PDB file of C-alpha atoms in Angstrom:
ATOM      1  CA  UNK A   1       0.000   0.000   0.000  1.00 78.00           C
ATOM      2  CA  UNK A   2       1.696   3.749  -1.361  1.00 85.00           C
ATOM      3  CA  UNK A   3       2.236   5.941   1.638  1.00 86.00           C
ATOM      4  CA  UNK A   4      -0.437   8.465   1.906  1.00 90.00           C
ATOM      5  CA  UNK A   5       0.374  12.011   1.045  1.00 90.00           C
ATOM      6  CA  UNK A   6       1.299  14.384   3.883  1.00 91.00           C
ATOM      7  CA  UNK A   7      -1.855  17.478   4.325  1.00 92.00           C
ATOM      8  CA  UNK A   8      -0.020  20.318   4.946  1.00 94.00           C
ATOM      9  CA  UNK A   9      -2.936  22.832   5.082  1.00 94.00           C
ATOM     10  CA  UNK A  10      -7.124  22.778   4.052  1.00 91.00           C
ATOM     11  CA  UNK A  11      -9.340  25.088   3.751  1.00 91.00           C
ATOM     12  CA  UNK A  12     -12.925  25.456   2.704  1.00 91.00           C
ATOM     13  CA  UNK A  13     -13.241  27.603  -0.750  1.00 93.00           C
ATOM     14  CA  UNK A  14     -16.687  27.626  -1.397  1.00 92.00           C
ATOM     15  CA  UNK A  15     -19.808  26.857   0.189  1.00 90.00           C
ATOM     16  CA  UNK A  16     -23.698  25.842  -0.810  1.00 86.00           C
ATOM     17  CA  UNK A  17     -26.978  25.074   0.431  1.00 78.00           C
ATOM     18  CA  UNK A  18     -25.780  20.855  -0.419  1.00 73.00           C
ATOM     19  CA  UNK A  19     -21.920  21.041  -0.834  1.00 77.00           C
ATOM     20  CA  UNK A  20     -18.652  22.692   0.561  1.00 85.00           C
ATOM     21  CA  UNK A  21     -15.573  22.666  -2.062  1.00 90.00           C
ATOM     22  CA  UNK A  22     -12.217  21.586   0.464  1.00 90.00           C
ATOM     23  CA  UNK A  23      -9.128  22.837  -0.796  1.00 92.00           C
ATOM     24  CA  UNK A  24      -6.332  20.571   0.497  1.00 90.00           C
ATOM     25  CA  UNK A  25      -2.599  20.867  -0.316  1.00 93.00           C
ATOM     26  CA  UNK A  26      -0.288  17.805   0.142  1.00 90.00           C
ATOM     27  CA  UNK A  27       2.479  16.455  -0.036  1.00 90.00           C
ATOM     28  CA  UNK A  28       3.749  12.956  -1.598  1.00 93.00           C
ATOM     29  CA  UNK A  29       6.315  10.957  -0.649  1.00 91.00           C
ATOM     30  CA  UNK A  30       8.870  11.738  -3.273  1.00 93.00           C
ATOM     31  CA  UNK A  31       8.382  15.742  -2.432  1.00 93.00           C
ATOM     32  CA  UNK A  32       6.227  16.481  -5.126  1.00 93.00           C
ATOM     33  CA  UNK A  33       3.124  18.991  -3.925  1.00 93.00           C
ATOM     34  CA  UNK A  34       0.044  19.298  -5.476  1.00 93.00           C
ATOM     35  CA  UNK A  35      -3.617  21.378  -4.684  1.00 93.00           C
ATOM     36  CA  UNK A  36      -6.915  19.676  -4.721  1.00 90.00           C
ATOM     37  CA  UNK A  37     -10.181  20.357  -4.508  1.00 89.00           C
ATOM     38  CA  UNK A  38     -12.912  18.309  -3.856  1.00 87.00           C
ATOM     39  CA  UNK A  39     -16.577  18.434  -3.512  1.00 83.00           C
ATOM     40  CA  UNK A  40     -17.803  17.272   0.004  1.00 79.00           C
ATOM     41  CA  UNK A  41     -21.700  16.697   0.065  1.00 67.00           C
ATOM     42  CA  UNK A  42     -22.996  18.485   3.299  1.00 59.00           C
ATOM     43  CA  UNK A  43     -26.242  16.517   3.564  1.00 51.00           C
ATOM     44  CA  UNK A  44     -24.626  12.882   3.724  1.00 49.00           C
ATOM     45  CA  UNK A  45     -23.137  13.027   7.338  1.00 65.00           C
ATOM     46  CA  UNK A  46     -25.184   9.750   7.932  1.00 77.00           C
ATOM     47  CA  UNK A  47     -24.534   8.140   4.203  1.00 87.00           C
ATOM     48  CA  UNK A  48     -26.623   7.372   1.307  1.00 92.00           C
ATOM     49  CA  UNK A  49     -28.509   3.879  -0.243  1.00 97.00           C
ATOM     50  CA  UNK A  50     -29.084   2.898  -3.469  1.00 97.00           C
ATOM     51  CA  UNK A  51     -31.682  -0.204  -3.467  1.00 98.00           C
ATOM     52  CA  UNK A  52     -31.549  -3.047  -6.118  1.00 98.00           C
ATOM     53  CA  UNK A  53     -35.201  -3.718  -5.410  1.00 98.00           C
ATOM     54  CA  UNK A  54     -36.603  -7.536  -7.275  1.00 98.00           C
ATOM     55  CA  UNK A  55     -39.874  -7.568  -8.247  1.00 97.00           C
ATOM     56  CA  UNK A  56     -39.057 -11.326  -9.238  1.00 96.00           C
ATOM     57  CA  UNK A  57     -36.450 -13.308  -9.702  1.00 94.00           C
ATOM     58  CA  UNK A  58     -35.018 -11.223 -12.847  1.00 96.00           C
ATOM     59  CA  UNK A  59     -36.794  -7.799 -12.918  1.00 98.00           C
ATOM     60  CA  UNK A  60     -35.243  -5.539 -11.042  1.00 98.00           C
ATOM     61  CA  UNK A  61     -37.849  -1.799  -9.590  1.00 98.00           C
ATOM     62  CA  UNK A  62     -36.428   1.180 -11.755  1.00 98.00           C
ATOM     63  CA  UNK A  63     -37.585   4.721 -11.031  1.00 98.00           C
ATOM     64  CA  UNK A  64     -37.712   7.624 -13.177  1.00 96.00           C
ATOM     65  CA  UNK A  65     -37.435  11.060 -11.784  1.00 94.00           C
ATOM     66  CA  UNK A  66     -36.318  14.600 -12.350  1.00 93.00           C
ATOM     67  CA  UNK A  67     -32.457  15.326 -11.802  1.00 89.00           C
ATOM     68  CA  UNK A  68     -31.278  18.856 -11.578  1.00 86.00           C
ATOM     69  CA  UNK A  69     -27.368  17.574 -12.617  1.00 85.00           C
ATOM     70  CA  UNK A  70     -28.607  16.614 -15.707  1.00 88.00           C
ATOM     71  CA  UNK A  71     -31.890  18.772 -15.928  1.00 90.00           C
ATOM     72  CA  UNK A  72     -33.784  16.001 -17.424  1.00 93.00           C
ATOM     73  CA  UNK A  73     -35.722  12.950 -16.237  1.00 95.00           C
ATOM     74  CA  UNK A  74     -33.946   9.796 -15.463  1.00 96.00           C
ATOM     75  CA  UNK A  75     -34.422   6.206 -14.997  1.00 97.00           C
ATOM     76  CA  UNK A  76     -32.566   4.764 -12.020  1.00 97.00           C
ATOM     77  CA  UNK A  77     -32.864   2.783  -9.159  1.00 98.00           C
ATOM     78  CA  UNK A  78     -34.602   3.777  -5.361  1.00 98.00           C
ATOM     79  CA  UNK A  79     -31.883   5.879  -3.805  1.00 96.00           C
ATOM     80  CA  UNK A  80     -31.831   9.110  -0.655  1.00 93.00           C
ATOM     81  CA  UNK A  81     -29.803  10.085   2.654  1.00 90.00           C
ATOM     82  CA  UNK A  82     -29.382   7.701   5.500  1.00 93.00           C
ATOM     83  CA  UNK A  83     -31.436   9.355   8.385  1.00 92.00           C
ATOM     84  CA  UNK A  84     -30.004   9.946  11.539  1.00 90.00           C
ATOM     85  CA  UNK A  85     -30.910   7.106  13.538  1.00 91.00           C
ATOM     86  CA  UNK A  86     -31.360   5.155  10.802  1.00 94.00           C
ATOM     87  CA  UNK A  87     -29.340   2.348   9.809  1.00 95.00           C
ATOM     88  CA  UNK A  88     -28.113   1.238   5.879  1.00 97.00           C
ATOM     89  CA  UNK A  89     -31.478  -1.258   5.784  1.00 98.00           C
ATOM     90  CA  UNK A  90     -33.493   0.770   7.340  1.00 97.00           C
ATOM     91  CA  UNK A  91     -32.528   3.634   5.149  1.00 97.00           C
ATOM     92  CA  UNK A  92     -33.022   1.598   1.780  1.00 98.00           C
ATOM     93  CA  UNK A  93     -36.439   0.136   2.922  1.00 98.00           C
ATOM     94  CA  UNK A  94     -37.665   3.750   3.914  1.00 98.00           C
ATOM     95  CA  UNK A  95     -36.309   5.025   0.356  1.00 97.00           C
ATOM     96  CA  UNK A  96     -38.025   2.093  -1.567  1.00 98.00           C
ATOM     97  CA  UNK A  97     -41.665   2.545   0.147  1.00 98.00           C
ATOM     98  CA  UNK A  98     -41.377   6.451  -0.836  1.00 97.00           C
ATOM     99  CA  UNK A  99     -39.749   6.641  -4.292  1.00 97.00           C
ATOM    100  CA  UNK A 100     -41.432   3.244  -5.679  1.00 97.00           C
ATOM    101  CA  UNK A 101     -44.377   2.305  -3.214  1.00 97.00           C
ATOM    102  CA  UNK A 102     -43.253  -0.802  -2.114  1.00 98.00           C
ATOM    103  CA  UNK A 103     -41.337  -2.177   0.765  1.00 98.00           C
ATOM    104  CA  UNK A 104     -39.107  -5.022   1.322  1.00 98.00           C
ATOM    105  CA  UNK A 105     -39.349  -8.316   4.003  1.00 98.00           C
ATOM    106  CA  UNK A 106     -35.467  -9.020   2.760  1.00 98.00           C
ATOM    107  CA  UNK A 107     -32.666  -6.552   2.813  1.00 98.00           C
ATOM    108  CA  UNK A 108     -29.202  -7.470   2.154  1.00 98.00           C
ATOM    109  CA  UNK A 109     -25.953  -5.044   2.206  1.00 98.00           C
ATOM    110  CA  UNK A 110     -24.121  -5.447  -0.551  1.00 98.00           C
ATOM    111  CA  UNK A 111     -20.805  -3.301  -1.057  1.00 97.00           C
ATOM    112  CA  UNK A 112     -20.232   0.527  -1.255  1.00 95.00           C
ATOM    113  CA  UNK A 113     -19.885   2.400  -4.230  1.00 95.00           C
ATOM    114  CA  UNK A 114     -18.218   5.848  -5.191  1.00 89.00           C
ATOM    115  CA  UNK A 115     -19.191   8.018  -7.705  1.00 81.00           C
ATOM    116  CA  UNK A 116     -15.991   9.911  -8.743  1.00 82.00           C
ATOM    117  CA  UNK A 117     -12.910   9.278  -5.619  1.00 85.00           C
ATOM    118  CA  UNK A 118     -10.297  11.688  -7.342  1.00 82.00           C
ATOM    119  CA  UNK A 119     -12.858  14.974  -6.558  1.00 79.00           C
ATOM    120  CA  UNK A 120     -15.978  13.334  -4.141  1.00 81.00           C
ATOM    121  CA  UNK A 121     -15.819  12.305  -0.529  1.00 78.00           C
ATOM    122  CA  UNK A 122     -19.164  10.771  -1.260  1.00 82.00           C
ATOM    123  CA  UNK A 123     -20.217   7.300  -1.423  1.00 88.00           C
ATOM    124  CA  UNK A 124     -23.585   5.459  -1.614  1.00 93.00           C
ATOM    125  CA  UNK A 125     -24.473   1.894  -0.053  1.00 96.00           C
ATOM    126  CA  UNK A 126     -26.185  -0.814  -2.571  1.00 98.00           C
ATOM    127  CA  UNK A 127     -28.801  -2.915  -0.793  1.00 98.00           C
ATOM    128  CA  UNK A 128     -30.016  -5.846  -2.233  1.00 98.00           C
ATOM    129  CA  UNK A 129     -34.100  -5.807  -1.353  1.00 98.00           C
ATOM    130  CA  UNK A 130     -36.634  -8.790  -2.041  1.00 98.00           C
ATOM    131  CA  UNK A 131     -39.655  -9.750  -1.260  1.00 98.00           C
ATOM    132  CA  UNK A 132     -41.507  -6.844  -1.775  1.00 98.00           C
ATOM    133  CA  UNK A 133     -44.725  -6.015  -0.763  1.00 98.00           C
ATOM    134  CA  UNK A 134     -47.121  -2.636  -1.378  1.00 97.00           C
ATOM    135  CA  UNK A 135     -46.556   0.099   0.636  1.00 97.00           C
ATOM    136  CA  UNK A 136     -45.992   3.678   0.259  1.00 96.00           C
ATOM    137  CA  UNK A 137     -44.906   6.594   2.320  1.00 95.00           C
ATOM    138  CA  UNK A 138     -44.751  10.296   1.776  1.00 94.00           C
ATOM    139  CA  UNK A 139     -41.355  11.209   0.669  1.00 90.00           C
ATOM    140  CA  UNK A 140     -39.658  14.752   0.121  1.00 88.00           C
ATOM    141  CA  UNK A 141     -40.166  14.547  -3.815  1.00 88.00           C
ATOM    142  CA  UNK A 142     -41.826  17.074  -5.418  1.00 87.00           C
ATOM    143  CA  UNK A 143     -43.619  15.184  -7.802  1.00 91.00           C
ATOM    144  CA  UNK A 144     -45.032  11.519  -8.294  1.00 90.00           C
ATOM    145  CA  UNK A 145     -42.100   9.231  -9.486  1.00 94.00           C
ATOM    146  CA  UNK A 146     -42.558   6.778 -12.310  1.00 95.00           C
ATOM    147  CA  UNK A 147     -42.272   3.357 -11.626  1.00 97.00           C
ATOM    148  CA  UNK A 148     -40.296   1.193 -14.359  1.00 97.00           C
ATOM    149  CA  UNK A 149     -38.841  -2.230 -13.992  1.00 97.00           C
ATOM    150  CA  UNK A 150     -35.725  -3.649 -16.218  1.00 98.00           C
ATOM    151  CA  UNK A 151     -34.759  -7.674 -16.479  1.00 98.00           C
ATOM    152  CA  UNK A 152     -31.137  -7.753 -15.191  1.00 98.00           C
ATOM    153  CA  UNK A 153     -29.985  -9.743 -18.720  1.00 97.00           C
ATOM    154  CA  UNK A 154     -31.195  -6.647 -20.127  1.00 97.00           C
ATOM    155  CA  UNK A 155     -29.034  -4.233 -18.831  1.00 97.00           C
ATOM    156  CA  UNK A 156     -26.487  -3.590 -21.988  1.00 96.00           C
ATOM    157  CA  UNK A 157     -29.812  -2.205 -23.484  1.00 97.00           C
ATOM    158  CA  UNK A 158     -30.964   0.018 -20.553  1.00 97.00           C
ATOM    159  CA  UNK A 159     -27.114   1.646 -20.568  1.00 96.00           C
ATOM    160  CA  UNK A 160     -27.835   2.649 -24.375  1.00 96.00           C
ATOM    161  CA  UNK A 161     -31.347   4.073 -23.661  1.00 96.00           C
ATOM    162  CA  UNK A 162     -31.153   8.387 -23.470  1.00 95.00           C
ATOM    163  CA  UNK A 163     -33.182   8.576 -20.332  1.00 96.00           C
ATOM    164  CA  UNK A 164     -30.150   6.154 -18.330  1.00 96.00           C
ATOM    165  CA  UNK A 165     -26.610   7.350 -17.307  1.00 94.00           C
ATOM    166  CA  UNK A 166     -26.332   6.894 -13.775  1.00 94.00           C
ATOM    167  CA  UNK A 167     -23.200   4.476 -13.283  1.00 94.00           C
ATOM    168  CA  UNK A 168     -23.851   3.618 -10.194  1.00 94.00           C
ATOM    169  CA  UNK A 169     -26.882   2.495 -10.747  1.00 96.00           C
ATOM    170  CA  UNK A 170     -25.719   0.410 -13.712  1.00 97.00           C
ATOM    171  CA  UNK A 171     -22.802  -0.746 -11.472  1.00 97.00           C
ATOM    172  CA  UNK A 172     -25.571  -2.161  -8.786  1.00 98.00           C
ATOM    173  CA  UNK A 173     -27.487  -3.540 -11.487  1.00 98.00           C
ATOM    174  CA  UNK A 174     -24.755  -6.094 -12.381  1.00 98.00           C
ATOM    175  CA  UNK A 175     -23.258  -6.547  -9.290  1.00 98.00           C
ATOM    176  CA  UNK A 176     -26.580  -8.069  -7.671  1.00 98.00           C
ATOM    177  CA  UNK A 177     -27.253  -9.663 -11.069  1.00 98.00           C
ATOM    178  CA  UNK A 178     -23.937 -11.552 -10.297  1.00 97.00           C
ATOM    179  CA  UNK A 179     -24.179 -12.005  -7.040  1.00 97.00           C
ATOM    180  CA  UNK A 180     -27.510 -14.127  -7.755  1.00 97.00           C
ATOM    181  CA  UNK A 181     -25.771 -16.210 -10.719  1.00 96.00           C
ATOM    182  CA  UNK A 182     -23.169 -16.987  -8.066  1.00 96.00           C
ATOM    183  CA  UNK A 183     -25.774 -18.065  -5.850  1.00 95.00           C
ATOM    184  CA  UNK A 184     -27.258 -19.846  -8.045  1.00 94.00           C
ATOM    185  CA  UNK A 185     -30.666 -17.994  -7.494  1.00 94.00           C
ATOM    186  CA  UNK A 186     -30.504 -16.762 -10.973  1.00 90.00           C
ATOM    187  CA  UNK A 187     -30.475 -18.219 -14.621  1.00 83.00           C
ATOM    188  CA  UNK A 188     -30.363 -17.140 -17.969  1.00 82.00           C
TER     189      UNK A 188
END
């Protein structure tokens, strides 16, 4: 493993509603010194979920909804902020019941994903949810959400659709896709 960099000073150069650009200078080991910046996300002091919720054995909940980043609507999956108190499952289940109307009787942490390291402190926990059942609570959205579904040996097609370019979403897609082939709970 490289030696970490030395931080020799931060500060904070900007500041939002959502996010706080950190300036750090550093160090490496062979003397070299560099700036960054990097983009820390305010609102996720208790983490984020993404949920990889099965409607059946292969179909897999997608939502579509409005995203400001990309001012357009997207397809994705169930995804918000941890809550404080809250735990990862928790979290996801809460998510799922207000962004698709259903809730889960099976949760399963799967891994945690990143969305860009070299200038985001953020990351986002996938949870694997099953089982699901009706049930919707009010959420913070500020519209109703489309509910779409997508057969995880169809996901090569979803990545070339215009209304789908969330990687991490894609990258949750096939990672429970293989988990379940490995598991043997899942066939072509």
């Amino acid at each position: 493993m490289p030696q970490k960099p030395e931080k020799l000073d931060a500060s904070i150069v900007a500041r939002s509603r959502l996010f706080t650009v950190e300036q750090v200078q550093l160090r490496f080991s062979n003397g070299v010194e560099r700036t960054y910046e990097r983009l820390v996300n305010k609102g996720q002091g208790y983490g984020a979920v993404m949920v990889v919720a099965m409607r059946d054995a292969r179909t897999a909940l997608l939502i579509e909804e409005y995203c400001g980043g990309t001012d357009s609507y997207e397809l994705s999956v169930p995804k918000g902020l941890v809550e404080p108190g809250e735990d990862v499952l928790d979290a996801a289940n809460r998510e799922l019941m207000e962004e698709a109307g259903f809730g889960a009787r099976q949760l399963e942490y799967i891994t945690h994903l990143s969305l860009s390291p070299g200038y985001m402190s953020q990351s986002i926990a996938v949870v694997l949810a099953r089982d699901l059942y009706e049930k919707r609570l009010p959420g913070d959205e500020p519209e109703p959400i489309r509910v779409d579904s997508v057969d995880l040996y169809a996901l090569s097609a979803l990545a070339g659709q215009p209304n789908f370019s969330e990687g991490r979403a894609l990258a949750a897609l096939y990672l429970v896709r293989d988990l379940l082939e490995q598991r043997g709970e899942l066939q072509r």
